[in-house]
Coordinates of C-alpha atoms and ligand atoms in Angstrom, one line a residue:
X1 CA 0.0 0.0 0.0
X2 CA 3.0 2.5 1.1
X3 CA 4.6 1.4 -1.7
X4 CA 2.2 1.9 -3.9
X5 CA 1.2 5.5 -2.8
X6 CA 5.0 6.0 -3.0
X7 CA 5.1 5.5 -6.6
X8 CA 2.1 7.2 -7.5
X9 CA 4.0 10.5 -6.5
X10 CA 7.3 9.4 -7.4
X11 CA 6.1 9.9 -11.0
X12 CA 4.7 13.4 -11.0
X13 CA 7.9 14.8 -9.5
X14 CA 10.2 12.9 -11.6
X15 CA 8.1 14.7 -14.7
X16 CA 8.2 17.9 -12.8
X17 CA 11.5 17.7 -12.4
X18 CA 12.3 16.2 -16.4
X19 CA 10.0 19.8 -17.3
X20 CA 12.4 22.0 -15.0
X21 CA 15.8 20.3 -16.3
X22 CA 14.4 21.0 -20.3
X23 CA 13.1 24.2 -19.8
X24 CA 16.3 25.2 -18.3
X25 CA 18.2 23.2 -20.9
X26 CA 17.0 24.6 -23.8
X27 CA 18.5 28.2 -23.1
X28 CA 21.7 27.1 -21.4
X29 CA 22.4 24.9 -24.3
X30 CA 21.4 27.8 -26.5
X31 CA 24.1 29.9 -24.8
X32 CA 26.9 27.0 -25.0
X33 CA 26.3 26.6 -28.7
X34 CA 26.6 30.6 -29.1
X35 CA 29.5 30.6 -27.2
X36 CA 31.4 27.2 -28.6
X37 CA 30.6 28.5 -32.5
X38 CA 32.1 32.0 -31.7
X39 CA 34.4 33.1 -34.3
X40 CA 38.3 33.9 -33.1
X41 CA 38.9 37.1 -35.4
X42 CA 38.2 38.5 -38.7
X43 CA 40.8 38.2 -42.0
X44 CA 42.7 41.6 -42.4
X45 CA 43.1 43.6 -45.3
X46 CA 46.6 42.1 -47.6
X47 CA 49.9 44.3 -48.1
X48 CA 48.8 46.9 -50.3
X49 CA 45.3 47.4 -49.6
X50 CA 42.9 49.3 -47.0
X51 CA 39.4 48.5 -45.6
X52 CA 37.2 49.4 -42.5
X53 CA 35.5 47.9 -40.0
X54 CA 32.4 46.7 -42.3
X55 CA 34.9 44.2 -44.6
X56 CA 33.3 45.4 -47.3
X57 CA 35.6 48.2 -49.1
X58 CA 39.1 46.6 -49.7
X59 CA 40.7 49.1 -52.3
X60 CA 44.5 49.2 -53.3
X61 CA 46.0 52.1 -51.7
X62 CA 49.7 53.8 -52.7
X63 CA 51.0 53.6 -48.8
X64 CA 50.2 53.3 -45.7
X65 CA 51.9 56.0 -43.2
X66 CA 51.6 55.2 -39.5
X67 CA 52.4 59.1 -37.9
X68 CA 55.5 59.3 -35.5
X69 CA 54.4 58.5 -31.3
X70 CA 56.3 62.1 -31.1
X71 CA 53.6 64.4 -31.3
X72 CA 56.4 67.0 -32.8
X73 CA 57.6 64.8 -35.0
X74 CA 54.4 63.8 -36.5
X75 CA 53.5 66.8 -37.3
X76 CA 56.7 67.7 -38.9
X77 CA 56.1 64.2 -40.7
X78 CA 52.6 65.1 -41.6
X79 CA 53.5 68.4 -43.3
X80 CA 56.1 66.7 -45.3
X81 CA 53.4 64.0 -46.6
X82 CA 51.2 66.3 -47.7
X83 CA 53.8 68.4 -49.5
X84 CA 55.2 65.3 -51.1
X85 CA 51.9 64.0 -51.5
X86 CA 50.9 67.3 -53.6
X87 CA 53.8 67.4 -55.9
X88 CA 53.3 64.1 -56.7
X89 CA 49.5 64.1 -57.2
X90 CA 49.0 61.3 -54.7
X91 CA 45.6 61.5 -52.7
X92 CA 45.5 61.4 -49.0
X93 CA 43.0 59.6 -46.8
X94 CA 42.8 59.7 -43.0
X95 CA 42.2 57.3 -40.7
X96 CA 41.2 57.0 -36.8
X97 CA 40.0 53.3 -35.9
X98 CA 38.4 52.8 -39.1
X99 CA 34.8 52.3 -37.9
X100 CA 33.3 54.4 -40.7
X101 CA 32.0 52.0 -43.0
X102 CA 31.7 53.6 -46.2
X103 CA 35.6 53.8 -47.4
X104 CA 35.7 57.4 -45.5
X105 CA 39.4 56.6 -44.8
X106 CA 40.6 55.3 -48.1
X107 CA 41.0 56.5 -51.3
X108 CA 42.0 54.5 -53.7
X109 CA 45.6 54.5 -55.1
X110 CA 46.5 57.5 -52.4
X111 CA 48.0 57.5 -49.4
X112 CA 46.1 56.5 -45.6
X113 CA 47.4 58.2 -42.9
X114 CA 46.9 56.3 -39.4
X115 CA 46.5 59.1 -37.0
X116 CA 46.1 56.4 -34.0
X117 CA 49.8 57.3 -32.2
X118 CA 48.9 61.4 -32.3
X119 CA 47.6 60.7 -28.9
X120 CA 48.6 63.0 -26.4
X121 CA 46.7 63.9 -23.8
X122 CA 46.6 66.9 -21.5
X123 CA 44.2 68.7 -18.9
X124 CA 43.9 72.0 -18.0
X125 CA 42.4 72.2 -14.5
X126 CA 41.9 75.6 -14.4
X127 CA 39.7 75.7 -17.7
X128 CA 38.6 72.3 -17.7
X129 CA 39.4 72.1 -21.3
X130 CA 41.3 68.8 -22.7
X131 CA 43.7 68.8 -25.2
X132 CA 43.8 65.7 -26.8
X133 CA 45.6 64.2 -29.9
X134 CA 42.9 63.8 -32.7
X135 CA 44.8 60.0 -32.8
X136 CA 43.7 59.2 -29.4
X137 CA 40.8 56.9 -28.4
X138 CA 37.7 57.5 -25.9
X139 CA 39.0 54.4 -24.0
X140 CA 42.3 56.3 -23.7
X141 CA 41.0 59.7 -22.9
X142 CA 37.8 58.7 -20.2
X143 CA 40.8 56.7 -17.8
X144 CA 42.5 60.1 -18.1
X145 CA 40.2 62.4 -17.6
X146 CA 39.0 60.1 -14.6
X147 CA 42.2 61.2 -12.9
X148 CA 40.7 64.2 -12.5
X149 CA 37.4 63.9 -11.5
X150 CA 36.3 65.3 -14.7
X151 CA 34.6 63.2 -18.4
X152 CA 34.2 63.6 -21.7
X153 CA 30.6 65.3 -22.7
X154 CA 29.7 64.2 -25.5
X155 CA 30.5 61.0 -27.2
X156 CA 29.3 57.7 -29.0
X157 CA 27.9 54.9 -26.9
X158 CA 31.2 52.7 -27.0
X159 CA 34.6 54.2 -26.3
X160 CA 36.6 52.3 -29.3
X161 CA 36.4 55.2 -31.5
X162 CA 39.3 58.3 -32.0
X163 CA 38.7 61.4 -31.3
X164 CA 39.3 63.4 -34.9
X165 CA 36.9 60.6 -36.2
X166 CA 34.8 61.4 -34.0
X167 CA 34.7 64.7 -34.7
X168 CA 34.8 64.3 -38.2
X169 CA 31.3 62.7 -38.5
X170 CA 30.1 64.7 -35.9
X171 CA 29.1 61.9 -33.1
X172 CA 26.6 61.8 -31.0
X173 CA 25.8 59.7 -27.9
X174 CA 23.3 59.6 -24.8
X175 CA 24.2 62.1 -23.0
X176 CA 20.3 63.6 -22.5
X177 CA 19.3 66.8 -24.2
X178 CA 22.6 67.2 -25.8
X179 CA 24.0 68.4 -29.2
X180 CA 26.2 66.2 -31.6
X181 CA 30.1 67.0 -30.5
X182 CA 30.6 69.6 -32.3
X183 CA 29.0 71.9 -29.4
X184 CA 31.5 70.7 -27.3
X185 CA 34.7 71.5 -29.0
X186 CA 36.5 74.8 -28.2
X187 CA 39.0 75.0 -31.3
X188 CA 41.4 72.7 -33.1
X189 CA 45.0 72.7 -35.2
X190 CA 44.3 71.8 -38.8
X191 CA 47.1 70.7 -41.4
X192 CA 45.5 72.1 -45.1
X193 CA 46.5 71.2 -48.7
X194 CA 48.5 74.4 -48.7
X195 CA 50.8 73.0 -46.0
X196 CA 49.9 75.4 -43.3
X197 CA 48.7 74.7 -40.2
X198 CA 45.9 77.0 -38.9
X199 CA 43.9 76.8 -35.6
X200 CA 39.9 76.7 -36.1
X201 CA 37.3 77.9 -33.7
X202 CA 34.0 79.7 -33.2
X203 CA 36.2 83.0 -33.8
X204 CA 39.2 82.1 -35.9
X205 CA 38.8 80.7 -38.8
X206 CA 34.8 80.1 -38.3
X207 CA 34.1 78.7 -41.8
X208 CA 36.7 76.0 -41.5
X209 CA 35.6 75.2 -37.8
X210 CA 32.0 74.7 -39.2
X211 CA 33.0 72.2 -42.2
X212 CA 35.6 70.0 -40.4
X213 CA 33.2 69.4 -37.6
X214 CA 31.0 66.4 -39.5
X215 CA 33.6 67.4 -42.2
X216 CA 35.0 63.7 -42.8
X217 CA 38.5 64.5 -43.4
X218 CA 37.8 66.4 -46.7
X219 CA 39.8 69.9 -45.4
X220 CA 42.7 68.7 -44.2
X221 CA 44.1 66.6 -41.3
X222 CA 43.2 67.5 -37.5
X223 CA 46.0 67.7 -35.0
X224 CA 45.1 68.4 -32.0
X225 CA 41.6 69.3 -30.7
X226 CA 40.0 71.5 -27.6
X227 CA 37.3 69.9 -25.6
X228 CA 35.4 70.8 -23.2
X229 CA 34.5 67.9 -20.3
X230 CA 31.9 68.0 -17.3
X231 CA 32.3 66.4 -14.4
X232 CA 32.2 62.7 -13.7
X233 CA 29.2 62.6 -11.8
X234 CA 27.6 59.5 -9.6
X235 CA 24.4 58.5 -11.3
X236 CA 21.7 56.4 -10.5
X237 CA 20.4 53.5 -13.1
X238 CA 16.6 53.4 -13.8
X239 CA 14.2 51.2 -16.4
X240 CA 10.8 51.6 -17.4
X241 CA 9.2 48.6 -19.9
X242 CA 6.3 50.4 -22.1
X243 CA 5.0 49.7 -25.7
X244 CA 7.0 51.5 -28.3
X245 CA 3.7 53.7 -28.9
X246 CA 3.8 54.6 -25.2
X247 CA 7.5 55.2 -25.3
X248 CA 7.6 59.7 -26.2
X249 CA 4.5 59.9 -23.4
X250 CA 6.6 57.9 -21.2
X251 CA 9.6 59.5 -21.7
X252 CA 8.0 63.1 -21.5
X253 CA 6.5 62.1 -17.9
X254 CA 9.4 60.8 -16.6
X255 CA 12.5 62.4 -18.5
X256 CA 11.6 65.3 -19.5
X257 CA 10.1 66.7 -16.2
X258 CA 13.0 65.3 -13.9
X259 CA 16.1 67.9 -14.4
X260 CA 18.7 65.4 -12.8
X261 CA 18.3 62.7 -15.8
X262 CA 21.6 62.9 -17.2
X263 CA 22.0 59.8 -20.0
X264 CA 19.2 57.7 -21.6
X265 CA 18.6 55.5 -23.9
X266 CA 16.0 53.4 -25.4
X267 CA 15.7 49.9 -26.7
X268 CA 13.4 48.5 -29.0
X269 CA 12.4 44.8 -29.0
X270 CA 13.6 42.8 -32.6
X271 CA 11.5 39.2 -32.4
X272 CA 9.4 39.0 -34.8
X273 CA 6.4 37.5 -32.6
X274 CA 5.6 41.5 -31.6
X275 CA 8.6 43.4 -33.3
X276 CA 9.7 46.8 -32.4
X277 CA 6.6 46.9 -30.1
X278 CA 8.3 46.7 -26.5
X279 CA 11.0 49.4 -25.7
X280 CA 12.8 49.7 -22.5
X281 CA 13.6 53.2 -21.8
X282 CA 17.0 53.5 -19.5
X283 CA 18.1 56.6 -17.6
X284 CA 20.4 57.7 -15.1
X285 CA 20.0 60.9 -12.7
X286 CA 22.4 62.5 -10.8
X287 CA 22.7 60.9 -7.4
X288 CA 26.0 62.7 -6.2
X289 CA 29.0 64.9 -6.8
X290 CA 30.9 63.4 -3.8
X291 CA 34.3 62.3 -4.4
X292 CA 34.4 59.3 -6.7
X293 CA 37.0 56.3 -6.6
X294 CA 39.0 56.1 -9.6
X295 CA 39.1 53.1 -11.8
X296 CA 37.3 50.9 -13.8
X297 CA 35.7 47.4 -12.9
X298 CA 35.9 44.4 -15.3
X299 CA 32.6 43.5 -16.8
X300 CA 32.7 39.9 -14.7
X301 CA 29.5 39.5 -16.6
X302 CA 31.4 40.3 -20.0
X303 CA 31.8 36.3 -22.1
X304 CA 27.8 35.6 -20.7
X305 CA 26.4 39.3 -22.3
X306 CA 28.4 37.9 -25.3
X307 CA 26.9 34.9 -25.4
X308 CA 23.1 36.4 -25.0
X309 CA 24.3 38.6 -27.9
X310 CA 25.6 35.7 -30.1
X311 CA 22.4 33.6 -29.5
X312 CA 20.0 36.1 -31.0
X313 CA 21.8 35.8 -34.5
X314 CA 19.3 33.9 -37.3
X315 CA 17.4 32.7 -34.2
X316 CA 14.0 34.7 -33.5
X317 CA 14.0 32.0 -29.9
X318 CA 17.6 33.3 -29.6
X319 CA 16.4 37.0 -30.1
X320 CA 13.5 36.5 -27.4
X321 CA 15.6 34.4 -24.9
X322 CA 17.7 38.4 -25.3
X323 CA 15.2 40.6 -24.6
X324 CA 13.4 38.4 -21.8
X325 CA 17.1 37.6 -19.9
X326 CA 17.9 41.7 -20.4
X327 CA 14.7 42.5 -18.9
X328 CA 15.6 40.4 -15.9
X329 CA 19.2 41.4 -15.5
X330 CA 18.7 45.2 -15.8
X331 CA 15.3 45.0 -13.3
X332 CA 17.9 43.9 -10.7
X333 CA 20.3 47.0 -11.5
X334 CA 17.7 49.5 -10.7
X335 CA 18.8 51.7 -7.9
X336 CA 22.4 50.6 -8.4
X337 CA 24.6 53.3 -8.5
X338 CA 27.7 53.9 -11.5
X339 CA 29.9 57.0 -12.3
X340 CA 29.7 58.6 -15.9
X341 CA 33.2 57.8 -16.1
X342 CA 31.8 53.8 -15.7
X343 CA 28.6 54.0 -18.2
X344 CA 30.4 55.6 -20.9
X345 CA 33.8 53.9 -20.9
X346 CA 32.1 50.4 -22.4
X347 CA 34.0 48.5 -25.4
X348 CA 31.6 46.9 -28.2
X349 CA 33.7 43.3 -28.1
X350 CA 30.6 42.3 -26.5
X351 CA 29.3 42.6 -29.4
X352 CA 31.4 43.0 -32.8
X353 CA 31.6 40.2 -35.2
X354 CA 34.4 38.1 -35.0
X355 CA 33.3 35.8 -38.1
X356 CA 35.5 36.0 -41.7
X357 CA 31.9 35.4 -43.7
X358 CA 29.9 37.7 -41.8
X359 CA 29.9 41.5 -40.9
X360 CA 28.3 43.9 -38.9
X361 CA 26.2 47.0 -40.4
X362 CA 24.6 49.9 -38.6
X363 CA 22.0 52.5 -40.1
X364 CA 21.3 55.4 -38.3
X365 CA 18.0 57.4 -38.6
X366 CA 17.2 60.9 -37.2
X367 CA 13.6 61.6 -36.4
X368 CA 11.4 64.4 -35.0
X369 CA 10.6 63.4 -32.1
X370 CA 6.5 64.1 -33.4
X371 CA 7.2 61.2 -35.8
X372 CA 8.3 59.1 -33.6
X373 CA 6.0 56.4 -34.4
X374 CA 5.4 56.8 -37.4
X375 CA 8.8 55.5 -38.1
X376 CA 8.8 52.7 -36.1
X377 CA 5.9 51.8 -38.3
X378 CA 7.7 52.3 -41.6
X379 CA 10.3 50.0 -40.2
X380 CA 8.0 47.2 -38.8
X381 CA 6.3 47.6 -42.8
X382 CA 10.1 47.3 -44.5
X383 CA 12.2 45.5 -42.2
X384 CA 10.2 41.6 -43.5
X385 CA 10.7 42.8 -46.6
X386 CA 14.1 41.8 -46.4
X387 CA 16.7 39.3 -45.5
X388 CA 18.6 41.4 -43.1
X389 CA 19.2 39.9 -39.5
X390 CA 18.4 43.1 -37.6
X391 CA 19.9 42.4 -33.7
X392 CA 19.1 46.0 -32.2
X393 CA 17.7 48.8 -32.2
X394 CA 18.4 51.7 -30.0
X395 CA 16.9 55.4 -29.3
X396 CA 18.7 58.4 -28.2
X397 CA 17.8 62.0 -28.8
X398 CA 20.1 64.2 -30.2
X399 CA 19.5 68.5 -29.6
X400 CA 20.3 70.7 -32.5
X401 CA 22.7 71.1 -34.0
X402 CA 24.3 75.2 -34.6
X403 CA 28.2 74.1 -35.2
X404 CA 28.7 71.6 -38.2
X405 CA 27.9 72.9 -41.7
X406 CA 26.7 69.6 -42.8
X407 CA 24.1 69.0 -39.5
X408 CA 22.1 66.2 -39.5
X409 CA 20.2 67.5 -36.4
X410 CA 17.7 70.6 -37.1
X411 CA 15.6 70.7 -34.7
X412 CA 15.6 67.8 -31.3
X413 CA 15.6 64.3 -33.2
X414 CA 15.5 61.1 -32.0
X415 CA 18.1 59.2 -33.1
X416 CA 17.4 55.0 -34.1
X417 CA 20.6 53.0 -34.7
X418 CA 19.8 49.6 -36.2
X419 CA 22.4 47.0 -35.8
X420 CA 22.5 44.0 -38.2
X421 CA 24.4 40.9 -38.5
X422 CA 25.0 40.8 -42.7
X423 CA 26.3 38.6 -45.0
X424 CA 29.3 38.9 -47.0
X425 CA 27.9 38.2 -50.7
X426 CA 26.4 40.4 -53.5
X427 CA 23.0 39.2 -53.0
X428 CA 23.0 40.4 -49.3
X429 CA 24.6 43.9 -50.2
X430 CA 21.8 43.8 -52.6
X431 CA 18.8 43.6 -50.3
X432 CA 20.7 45.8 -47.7
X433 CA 20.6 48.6 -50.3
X434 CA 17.4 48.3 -51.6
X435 CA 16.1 48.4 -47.5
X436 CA 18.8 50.9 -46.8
X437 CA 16.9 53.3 -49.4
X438 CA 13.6 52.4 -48.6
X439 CA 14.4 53.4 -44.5
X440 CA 15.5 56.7 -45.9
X441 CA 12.7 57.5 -47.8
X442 CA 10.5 57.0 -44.7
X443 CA 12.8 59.1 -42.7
X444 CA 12.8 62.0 -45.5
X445 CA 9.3 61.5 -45.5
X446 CA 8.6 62.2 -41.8
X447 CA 11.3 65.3 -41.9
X448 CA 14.2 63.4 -40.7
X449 CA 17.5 62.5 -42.1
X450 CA 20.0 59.4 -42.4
X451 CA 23.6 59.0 -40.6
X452 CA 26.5 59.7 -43.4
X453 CA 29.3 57.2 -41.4
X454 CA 27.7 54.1 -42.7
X455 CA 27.2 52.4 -45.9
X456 CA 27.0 54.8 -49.3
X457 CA 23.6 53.2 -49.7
X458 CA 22.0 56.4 -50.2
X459 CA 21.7 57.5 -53.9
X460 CA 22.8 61.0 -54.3
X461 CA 19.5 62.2 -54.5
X462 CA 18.7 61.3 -51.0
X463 CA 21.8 62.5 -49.6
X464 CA 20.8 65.9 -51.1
X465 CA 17.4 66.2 -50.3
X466 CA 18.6 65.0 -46.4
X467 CA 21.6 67.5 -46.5
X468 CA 20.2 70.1 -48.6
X469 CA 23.7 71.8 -48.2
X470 CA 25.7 69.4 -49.3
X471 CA 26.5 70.7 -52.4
X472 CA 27.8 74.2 -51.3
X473 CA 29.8 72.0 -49.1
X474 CA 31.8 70.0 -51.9
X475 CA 31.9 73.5 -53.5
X476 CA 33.5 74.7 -50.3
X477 CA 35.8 71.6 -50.5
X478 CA 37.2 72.2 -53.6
X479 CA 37.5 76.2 -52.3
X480 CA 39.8 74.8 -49.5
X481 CA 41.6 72.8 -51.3
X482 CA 41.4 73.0 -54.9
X483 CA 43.6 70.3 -56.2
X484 CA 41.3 67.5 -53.9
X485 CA 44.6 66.2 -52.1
X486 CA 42.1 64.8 -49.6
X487 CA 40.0 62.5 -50.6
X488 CA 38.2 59.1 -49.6
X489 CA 35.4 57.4 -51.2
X490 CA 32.4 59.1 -49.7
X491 CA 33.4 62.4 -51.9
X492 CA 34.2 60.1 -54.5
X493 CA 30.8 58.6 -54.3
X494 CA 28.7 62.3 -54.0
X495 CA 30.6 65.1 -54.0
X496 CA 33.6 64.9 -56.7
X497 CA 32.8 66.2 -59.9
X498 CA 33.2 63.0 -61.7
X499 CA 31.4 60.9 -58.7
X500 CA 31.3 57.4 -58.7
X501 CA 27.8 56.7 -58.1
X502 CA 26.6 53.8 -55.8
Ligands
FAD1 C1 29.9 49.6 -33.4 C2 29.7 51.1 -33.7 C3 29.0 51.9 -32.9 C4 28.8 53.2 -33.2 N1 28.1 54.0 -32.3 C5 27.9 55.3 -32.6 C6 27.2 56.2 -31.7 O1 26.7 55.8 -30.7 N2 27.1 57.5 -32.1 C7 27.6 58.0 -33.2 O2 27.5 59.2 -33.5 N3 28.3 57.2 -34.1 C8 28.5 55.9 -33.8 N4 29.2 55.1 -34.6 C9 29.8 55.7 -35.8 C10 31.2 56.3 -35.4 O3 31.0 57.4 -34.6 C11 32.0 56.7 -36.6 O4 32.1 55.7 -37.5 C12 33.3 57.3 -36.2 O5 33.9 57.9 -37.4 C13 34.2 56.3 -35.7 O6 35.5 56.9 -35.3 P1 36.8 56.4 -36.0 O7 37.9 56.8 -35.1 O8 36.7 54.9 -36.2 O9 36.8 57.2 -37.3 P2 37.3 56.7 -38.8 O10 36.4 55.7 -39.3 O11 38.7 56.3 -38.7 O12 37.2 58.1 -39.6 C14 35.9 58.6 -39.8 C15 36.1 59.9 -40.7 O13 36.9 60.8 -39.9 C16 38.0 61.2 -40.7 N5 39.2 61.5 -39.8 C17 39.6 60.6 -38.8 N6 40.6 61.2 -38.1 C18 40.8 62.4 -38.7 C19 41.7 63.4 -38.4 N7 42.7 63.4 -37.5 N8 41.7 64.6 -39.2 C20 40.7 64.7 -40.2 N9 39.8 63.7 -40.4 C21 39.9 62.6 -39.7 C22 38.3 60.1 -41.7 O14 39.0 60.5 -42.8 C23 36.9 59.6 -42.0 O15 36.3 60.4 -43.0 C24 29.4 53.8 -34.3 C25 30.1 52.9 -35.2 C26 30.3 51.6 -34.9 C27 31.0 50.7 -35.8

């Protein structure tokens, strides 16, 4: 009888406990397999040839000239170049860390000048301005700066890029209620095709300042560059989970009315089940000014985030097991407190490809904030359309812009950057341009405009009709420097006279 009664629960358990172990299995061995078929790195470019981060612009270049770790030597070296260059009708690209991704640091047959060891760094703490070599990268210059209890104030999300590139395409980040970078910069030292060296700034030189800022290395080569920081503030983390058509109601209740929010961003859901209609709207407000210890913690959490990442590739479970794990993690972070310094000093290996067959591609859209939605529709309408493995999709909003003569911000936008996992083949390049063009139509249509760091996927038509001054700004281009010593493919694409067009 005991025995019997025994086994009659034994069973029930046992199948209770069979349901727990494959539940549980099912995502743990979704992460092991992400994590076992990780790739180890991606092929680079052979001797004589130059590509960026996307993989997808290998063009023979003359020479490759890696600028002296002296900064007064490299400047003596750079003015040399470009005489030499000139005489011998050589063109001259420039190059940061090469995450543009439209051939914006080569130009093919000339010469690409790595600006990465131009990375000097110095503080005045009087003033609170930096001076920083236009070679040197956020991850450099946010441990610095934390030194002094001081941070960089605006900037991309990830710290891997330099700053003259930065500057150059006129970053933005999520720093809340903020302009692009350009706002931010005092003056700069720029080398031009005459050989001179002049310095730029809202009173010297303003015409210059204007078209370098967002200016991608068409007027010559940035040396070194005046920024203003802020300081490196203790903030505390907050998350909200609405609909996306709820998200501008819920952000004006509880961002815009709260003056200590000081960085937000939004996150848009990408499984296909309800697509792009969930967003998680992070913030952080100031929580103190106090003293802050110096330093930077390892992510311990950094290989598992990976995984998560990897999983949601090709995989709409993987892209749900995402979004329902980050839900949980970042509900347990609210309250916890982190110093600007902290938030904005991430690196994207979380996240960047390290597969030879695949790459990754970001768009970048900029929307009136009253259109919000309306855009999120026009991408939930394109996005099936296509083959493209979309993995994320962020918000920020981005002030205007009064500094850069090619602005991309004319009145407060918010900003969508799309992140997807492409192919390597014609065929995918293909169906990433024809979506590329369609997602710029609907952002043209609702009064917005595109990113220009990315892929040349625009036609010509659409870069003009989003940057209706871009042709007075090749016109200024040839102006400055009439025999087109610096070039790269995006003004060979649009702006030279005989333009190759995509
Ligand atoms: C994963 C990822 C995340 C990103 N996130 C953001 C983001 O959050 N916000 C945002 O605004 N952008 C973002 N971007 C775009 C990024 O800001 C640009 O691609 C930026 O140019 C990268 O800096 P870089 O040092 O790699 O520049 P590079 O790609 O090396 O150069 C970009 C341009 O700047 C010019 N240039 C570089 N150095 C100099 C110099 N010293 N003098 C004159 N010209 C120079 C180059 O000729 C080129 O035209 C992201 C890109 C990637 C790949």
């Amino acid at each position: 009888m005991g025995t019997a009664r025994r086994k009659r629960w034994k069973w029930p358990i046992l199948a209770t406990l069979i349901l727990i172990v494959a539940v549980a299995a099912q995502p743990a061995w979704k992460l092991w397999h992400a994590y076992r078929s990780d790739g180890t790195g991606v092929p680079l470019p052979k001797q004589g040839v130059a590509d960026d981060v996307s993989r997808l612009n290998a063009t023979p270049i003359d020479s490759l000239v890696r600028v002296s770790e002296d900064p007064e030597e490299a400047v003596a070296q750079l003015v040399s170049l470009v005489t030499l260059a000139a005489q011998r009708h050589l063109p001259i690209s420039i190059a940061g860390a090469r995450h543009s991704m439209g051939g914006h640091t080569i130009a093919r047959d000339g010469v690409q000048v790595d600006m990465l060891p131009y990375k000097q760094l110095s503080l005045d703490t009087a003033t609170h301005i930096l001076t920083v070599g236009s070679g040197a990268l956020w991850s450099e210059a946010i441990p610095y700066l934390d030194g002094y209890g001081r941070a960089v104030a605006v900037m991309q999300s990830d710290n891997a890029f330099s700053v003259g590139g930065s500057i150059s395409v006129n970053c933005h980040g999520w720093q809340h209620n903020k302009a692009p970078i350009a706002s931010t910069v005092e003056s700069f030292r720029l080398l031009k095709a005459d050989g001179t060296i002049v310095r730029c700034s809202r009173t010297e030189n303003a015409e210059l300042f204007s078209l370098v800022l967002g200016g991608y290395g068409l007027f010559g080569i940035i040396l070194d560059v005046d920024l203003r920081t802020v300081p490196n503030e203790r903030y505390t983390y907050h998350r909200v989970v609405v609909g996306s058509d709820n998200y501008v109601d819920m952000y004006t209740r509880l961002v815009d009315t709260d003056t200590n929010v000081r960085m937000v961003y939004g996150r848009l859901n990408v499984n296909a089940d309800d697509f792009l209609q969930r967003a998680m709207l992070n913030y952080f407000t100031f929580d103190s000014a106090a003293p802050i210890p110096g330093g930077f913690e390892a992510d311990g959490l950094a290989d598992l985030k990976r995984s998560i990442f990897l999983a949601s590739k090709d995989d709409d479970y993987g892209k749900r097991l995402r979004w329902n794990s980050e839900q949980a993690v970042t509900k347990t972070r609210i309250g916890t407190r982190i110093t600007r310094n902290q938030v904005m000093n991430e690196s994207p290996s979380i996240y960047m490809n390290r597969t030879a067959d695949h790459t990754d591609i970001l768009h970048e859209y900029f929307i009136p904030r009253r259109n919000f939605s309306r855009f999120i529709a026009a991408m939930q309408q394109h996005m099936p359309e296509h083959k493209q493995d979309l993995l994320n999709v962020t918000v920020r909003n981005v002030y205007r812009d009064t500094d850069s003569f090619l602005s991309y911000a004319h009145e407060e936008n918010f900003a969508f950057v799309l992140f997807f996992d492409q192919l390597i083949t014609p065929e995918a390049e293909a169906d990433m341009l024809a979506l590329t063009r369609k997602l710029i139509d609907a952002a043209l249509a609702l009064d917005g405009a595109y990113y220009l760091p990315y892929r040349l996927h625009a036609s010509p038509e659409q870069l003009r009709k989003a940057y209706p001054m871009a042709d007075a700004f090749f016109a200024r281009k040839r102006q400055y420097d009439p025999h087109e010593l610096f070039q790269n493919t995006f003004y060979r694409t649009y702006g030279a006279p005989s333009p190759l067009h995509p």
